[in-house]
PDB file of C-alpha atoms in Angstrom:
ATOM      1  CA  TYR A 225       0.000   0.000   0.000  1.00  0.00           C
ATOM      2  CA  LEU A 226       2.735   2.493   0.929  1.00  0.00           C
ATOM      3  CA  ILE A 227       4.724   1.774  -2.204  1.00  0.00           C
ATOM      4  CA  VAL A 228       1.830   2.726  -4.468  1.00  0.00           C
ATOM      5  CA  THR A 229       0.522   5.794  -2.674  1.00  0.00           C
ATOM      6  CA  ARG A 230       3.520   7.418  -1.014  1.00  0.00           C
ATOM      7  CA  ASP A 231       6.486   9.340  -2.326  1.00  0.00           C
ATOM      8  CA  PHE A 232       9.575   8.182  -0.433  1.00  0.00           C
ATOM      9  CA  ARG A 233      11.778  11.154  -1.246  1.00  0.00           C
ATOM     10  CA  PRO A 234      12.643  13.250   1.806  1.00  0.00           C
ATOM     11  CA  TRP A 235      10.687  16.493   2.170  1.00  0.00           C
ATOM     12  CA  TRP A 236      13.766  18.656   1.622  1.00  0.00           C
ATOM     13  CA  LEU A 237      14.205  17.310  -1.920  1.00  0.00           C
ATOM     14  CA  HIS A 238      10.971  19.100  -2.815  1.00  0.00           C
ATOM     15  CA  ASN A 239      12.309  22.444  -1.559  1.00  0.00           C
ATOM     16  CA  ARG A 240      12.144  25.087  -4.279  1.00  0.00           C
ATOM     17  CA  ALA A 241      15.425  26.757  -3.275  1.00  0.00           C
ATOM     18  CA  LEU A 242      17.284  23.453  -3.481  1.00  0.00           C
ATOM     19  CA  THR A 243      15.827  22.576  -6.861  1.00  0.00           C
ATOM     20  CA  THR A 244      16.843  26.004  -8.142  1.00  0.00           C
ATOM     21  CA  LEU A 245      20.388  25.499  -6.848  1.00  0.00           C
ATOM     22  CA  GLY A 246      20.397  22.107  -8.520  1.00  0.00           C
ATOM     23  CA  ARG A 247      19.377  23.678 -11.809  1.00  0.00           C
ATOM     24  CA  TYR A 248      22.225  26.195 -11.637  1.00  0.00           C
ATOM     25  CA  SER A 249      24.799  23.897 -10.024  1.00  0.00           C
ATOM     26  CA  TYR A 250      26.737  23.063 -13.188  1.00  0.00           C
ATOM     27  CA  GLY A 251      27.206  26.734 -14.005  1.00  0.00           C
ATOM     28  CA  MET A 252      28.229  27.402 -10.412  1.00  0.00           C
ATOM     29  CA  TYR A 253      30.774  24.604 -10.681  1.00  0.00           C
ATOM     30  CA  LEU A 254      32.261  26.118 -13.833  1.00  0.00           C
ATOM     31  CA  ILE A 255      32.276  29.741 -12.683  1.00  0.00           C
ATOM     32  CA  HIS A 256      33.116  29.664  -8.981  1.00  0.00           C
ATOM     33  CA  ILE A 257      36.916  29.477  -9.249  1.00  0.00           C
ATOM     34  CA  ALA A 258      37.143  32.598 -11.416  1.00  0.00           C
ATOM     35  CA  VAL A 259      34.845  34.513  -9.072  1.00  0.00           C
ATOM     36  CA  ILE A 260      36.778  33.344  -6.006  1.00  0.00           C
ATOM     37  CA  GLU A 261      40.075  34.426  -7.560  1.00  0.00           C
ATOM     38  CA  PHE A 262      38.622  37.848  -8.298  1.00  0.00           C
ATOM     39  CA  PHE A 263      37.089  38.434  -4.877  1.00  0.00           C
ATOM     40  CA  GLN A 264      39.866  36.886  -2.833  1.00  0.00           C
ATOM     41  CA  GLY A 265      42.492  38.860  -4.712  1.00  0.00           C
ATOM     42  CA  PRO A 266      41.996  42.510  -5.597  1.00  0.00           C
ATOM     43  CA  VAL A 267      38.582  43.016  -4.016  1.00  0.00           C
ATOM     44  CA  LEU A 268      39.457  41.494  -0.642  1.00  0.00           C
ATOM     45  CA  GLY A 269      42.646  43.545  -0.530  1.00  0.00           C
ATOM     46  CA  ALA A 270      40.708  46.750  -1.124  1.00  0.00           C
ATOM     47  CA  PHE A 271      38.044  45.790   1.433  1.00  0.00           C
ATOM     48  CA  LYS A 272      40.661  44.930   4.089  1.00  0.00           C
ATOM     49  CA  ALA A 273      42.242  48.365   3.851  1.00  0.00           C
ATOM     50  CA  VAL A 274      38.917  50.046   4.596  1.00  0.00           C
ATOM     51  CA  LEU A 275      36.885  47.596   6.687  1.00  0.00           C
ATOM     52  CA  GLY A 276      39.338  45.347   8.486  1.00  0.00           C
ATOM     53  CA  TYR A 277      39.988  41.666   7.872  1.00  0.00           C
ATOM     54  CA  ASN A 278      36.889  40.063   9.426  1.00  0.00           C
ATOM     55  CA  LEU A 279      34.260  42.287   7.844  1.00  0.00           C
ATOM     56  CA  ALA A 280      36.140  42.324   4.545  1.00  0.00           C
ATOM     57  CA  SER A 281      36.247  38.518   4.500  1.00  0.00           C
ATOM     58  CA  LEU A 282      32.535  38.300   5.258  1.00  0.00           C
ATOM     59  CA  LEU A 283      31.563  40.777   2.551  1.00  0.00           C
ATOM     60  CA  SER A 284      33.934  39.199   0.049  1.00  0.00           C
ATOM     61  CA  GLY A 285      32.487  35.751   0.762  1.00  0.00           C
ATOM     62  CA  LEU A 286      28.904  36.967   0.385  1.00  0.00           C
ATOM     63  CA  ALA A 287      29.749  38.799  -2.828  1.00  0.00           C
ATOM     64  CA  THR A 288      31.449  35.661  -4.160  1.00  0.00           C
ATOM     65  CA  ILE A 289      28.366  33.537  -3.478  1.00  0.00           C
ATOM     66  CA  LEU A 290      25.935  36.067  -4.941  1.00  0.00           C
ATOM     67  CA  LEU A 291      27.981  36.751  -8.069  1.00  0.00           C
ATOM     68  CA  THR A 292      28.573  33.040  -8.660  1.00  0.00           C
ATOM     69  CA  LEU A 293      24.855  32.333  -8.386  1.00  0.00           C
ATOM     70  CA  ALA A 294      23.932  35.287 -10.618  1.00  0.00           C
ATOM     71  CA  LEU A 295      26.420  34.313 -13.329  1.00  0.00           C
ATOM     72  CA  ALA A 296      25.345  30.670 -13.165  1.00  0.00           C
ATOM     73  CA  ALA A 297      21.685  31.661 -13.553  1.00  0.00           C
ATOM     74  CA  LEU A 298      22.574  33.876 -16.491  1.00  0.00           C
ATOM     75  CA  SER A 299      24.583  31.071 -18.072  1.00  0.00           C
ATOM     76  CA  TYR A 300      21.733  28.617 -17.562  1.00  0.00           C
ATOM     77  CA  HIS A 301      19.121  30.836 -19.177  1.00  0.00           C
ATOM     78  CA  LEU A 302      21.329  32.061 -22.041  1.00  0.00           C
ATOM     79  CA  PHE A 303      23.151  28.833 -22.937  1.00  0.00           C
ATOM     80  CA  GLU A 304      22.219  25.662 -21.095  1.00  0.00           C
ATOM     81  CA  VAL A 305      18.484  25.832 -21.837  1.00  0.00           C
ATOM     82  CA  ARG A 306      19.222  25.804 -25.555  1.00  0.00           C
ATOM     83  CA  PHE A 307      21.388  22.709 -25.243  1.00  0.00           C
ATOM     84  CA  LEU A 308      18.889  20.979 -23.003  1.00  0.00           C
ATOM     85  CA  LYS A 309      16.235  21.414 -25.694  1.00  0.00           C
ATOM     86  CA  LEU A 310      18.431  19.359 -28.039  1.00  0.00           C
ATOM     87  CA  LYS A 311      18.077  16.284 -25.816  1.00  0.00           C
ATOM     88  CA  ARG A 312      14.909  15.258 -27.608  1.00  0.00           C
ATOM     89  CA  HIS A 313      16.924  14.696 -30.782  1.00  0.00           C
ATOM     90  CA  PHE A 314      19.211  12.209 -29.062  1.00  0.00           C
ATOM     91  CA  SER A 315      16.785  10.276 -26.874  1.00  0.00           C
ATOM     92  CA  SER A 316      16.922   7.154 -29.082  1.00  0.00           C
ATOM     93  CA  MET A 317      20.701   6.920 -28.519  1.00  0.00           C
ATOM     94  CA  ASN A 318      20.181   6.575 -24.775  1.00  0.00           C
ATOM     95  CA  ARG A 319      17.783   3.641 -25.061  1.00  0.00           C
ATOM     96  CA  ALA A 320      19.222   0.178 -25.213  1.00  0.00           C
TER      97      ALA A 320
END
């Protein structure tokens, strides 16, 4: 009875924020190193001179996360969606 009527995935797998992060995760994987290098280099140095190390590190970390997510979302909507639409042309190759 439970097998037929119940979804066994944990509740947190249905979370909208997590599914959005999952959608953008490949772009985040590709982009994050470049963003980290930018924010941990010149930006963090400039922040440290004005704000001190702790606050500068916090702001640099938050900016890194936000910029990585924004660029990944942009990449997804400008590029990945177009490639994902091509999957229908190759579906017969995946079937054995």
